[in-house]
Amino acid sequence: MATFAQTVFILVVMIDFFVLASSRLKAAIAAVAAQGALLALLPLLLAPQELHVLHVLALSLGALLVKGIGIPFLLRWAMREASVSREVEPVVGYVPSLALGGLGVMLAFAFSATLPIPTPEKHPYLVATSLSTVWTGLLLVVSRQKAVSQVLGFLVLENGVFVFGLLLSDFMPWMVEAGVLLDLFAAVFVMGIVIFHIHRTFSSLDTGKLSALRD
Amino acid sequence: MTAHAALRALLQVALLVVLPPLLPGIVARVKARVAGRQGPPLLQLYFDLARLVRKGEVKSRTAGPVFHLGPVVGAAGALAAGLLVPGPGAPALLSFPGDLFLLTGLLAAGRFATVLAALDTGSAFEGMGAAREVTFASLAEPALFVCLLVLSRATGELSLSGVLGPALPAAWAQWAPALLLCAVALFVLALAENARIPVDDPTTHLELTMIHEVMVLDHSGPDFALVLYGAAVKLYVFGALLARLALGGTGRGILPGAVGLLAGLALFAGAVGLVESSMARLRLVRVPQLLVGAGVLSLFAFVLLVR
């Protein structure tokens, strides 16, 4: 079970790299959906011995439905509606952002073991994966121009937070997790509408154009 | 030296010298079959080499002696690198602690001589190809180093024969994810180093997109035969490296080792052919992205090992 969880963590980091390097939004959305589905496996793999079946299943199913199926569907719809398929010119190019992402991941894996964590660590890769995914999401949000890729970055960031939250999942009632997922869903829904409006007003999804707005 | 060791050394050298031109034949055959064509014979490169050796050569007026150095050093460097990679049996013919560095150095020396020969023709076009080759090599070589570092760290050995030898199964048992990442990165690097499709198209003669083919345009006759032979040997070296890595250093005896190596090489050539049939060449600006990606993968594998 330990090696399987290890593989899932490494795949999650691989998807981080892929999203950083891909310019095609369709592929990036599919990758983020796959990441969400992989995250849904984690509560099952890391479940403690005296497991609360309902709790673990709820966490896993919630993640799968919202992150793996619901949000990617919404994003694909937004992409089709706005007829945008590529991130053309990110502020930070693909090679530098890949190198930055690699640097962040390396630092995360090198130093996460020294982080003092009050709860017992469930897996040696958990904190490192979470930190590198948050870093990747941050990079995407900051450095991409198109609204859809910024939303993707936000999702990757949330995926990292979800991984970190697994540390606390034994103590947290599942209502909290459900609330977070609902918030995320609502946020992406709102962003979908915003994307639609940006597109209708400027006939482009370049968020740089928003600075031209006046009263 | 026992008779056993002598036999193994002989077999390794024989495979290294005779087998390489078969690999491009397998790649071409796989590509043709996927496209629904008959394809050239498997031994086509042997025929080509025999034909080229009998031909005379045409030389640029500006070309000096360095022009002939390129093909010779390229082929010799690849052959010498092949001696370091354990073929059928565990210790290769040449093996000493730190020969990992010699491997990359020999391949780099071959590339350096090829670039010099390309510049020596005085053609601006070949200079462009040389510039591209060196640019991409500067990204591929660090990644190759990190890959070898990962292997060395995982097995605790410093020579290629040790890394790809008896220590490998234990390393696979302990570090499977990191070694898998490393193998993927090595495969990408093998495609890049051998001018294969996602990076360069070996069959194209469209000038603006060529990289490796540009540099050897002016070579003809026996020189060109050496260029083709050297490229095939380089493909063999990378194939043998990957085959030994993926098969976990199998083969106590000579025969199982040789069979494993041959099967691994055939699989490698088949995989290259499938990659070539299933994807198009990347645009030149995207190539650094692929190579940096391979480098990041191997660095990540290294971090997994040392933490």
mmCIF file of N, CA and C in Angstrom, chain A residues 158 161 175-185:
data_model
loop_
_atom_site.group_PDB
_atom_site.id
_atom_site.type_symbol
_atom_site.label_atom_id
_atom_site.label_comp_id
_atom_site.label_asym_id
_atom_site.label_seq_id
_atom_site.Cartn_x
_atom_site.Cartn_y
_atom_site.Cartn_z
ATOM 1 N N GLU A 158 -5.588 24.529 -5.058
ATOM 2 C CA GLU A 158 -6.538 23.920 -4.121
ATOM 3 C C GLU A 158 -6.227 22.430 -3.948
ATOM 4 N N VAL A 161 -3.717 22.142 -1.362
ATOM 5 C CA VAL A 161 -4.287 22.337 -0.034
ATOM 6 C C VAL A 161 -5.033 21.083 0.408
ATOM 7 N N MET A 175 -18.099 17.334 7.198
ATOM 8 C CA MET A 175 -18.862 18.495 6.739
ATOM 9 C C MET A 175 -17.931 19.634 6.315
ATOM 10 N N VAL A 176 -16.801 19.758 7.027
ATOM 11 C CA VAL A 176 -15.866 20.830 6.696
ATOM 12 C C VAL A 176 -15.327 20.631 5.280
ATOM 13 N N GLU A 177 -14.915 19.399 5.018
ATOM 14 C CA GLU A 177 -14.376 19.094 3.692
ATOM 15 C C GLU A 177 -15.429 19.341 2.606
ATOM 16 N N ALA A 178 -16.661 18.921 2.917
ATOM 17 C CA ALA A 178 -17.744 19.117 1.959
ATOM 18 C C ALA A 178 -17.959 20.603 1.705
ATOM 19 N N GLY A 179 -17.865 21.396 2.784
ATOM 20 C CA GLY A 179 -18.026 22.833 2.619
ATOM 21 C C GLY A 179 -16.960 23.420 1.725
ATOM 22 N N VAL A 180 -15.699 22.954 1.923
ATOM 23 C CA VAL A 180 -14.590 23.451 1.102
ATOM 24 C C VAL A 180 -14.827 23.112 -0.363
ATOM 25 N N LEU A 181 -15.238 21.859 -0.604
ATOM 26 C CA LEU A 181 -15.472 21.444 -1.986
ATOM 27 C C LEU A 181 -16.597 22.256 -2.615
ATOM 28 N N LEU A 182 -17.627 22.528 -1.811
ATOM 29 C CA LEU A 182 -18.745 23.306 -2.329
ATOM 30 C C LEU A 182 -18.277 24.721 -2.683
ATOM 31 N N ASP A 183 -17.457 25.301 -1.801
ATOM 32 C CA ASP A 183 -16.902 26.633 -2.069
ATOM 33 C C ASP A 183 -16.134 26.633 -3.372
ATOM 34 N N LEU A 184 -15.307 25.603 -3.537
ATOM 35 C CA LEU A 184 -14.487 25.504 -4.743
ATOM 36 C C LEU A 184 -15.369 25.452 -5.972
ATOM 37 N N PHE A 185 -16.415 24.612 -5.876
ATOM 38 C CA PHE A 185 -17.320 24.461 -7.011
ATOM 39 C C PHE A 185 -17.969 25.796 -7.342
#
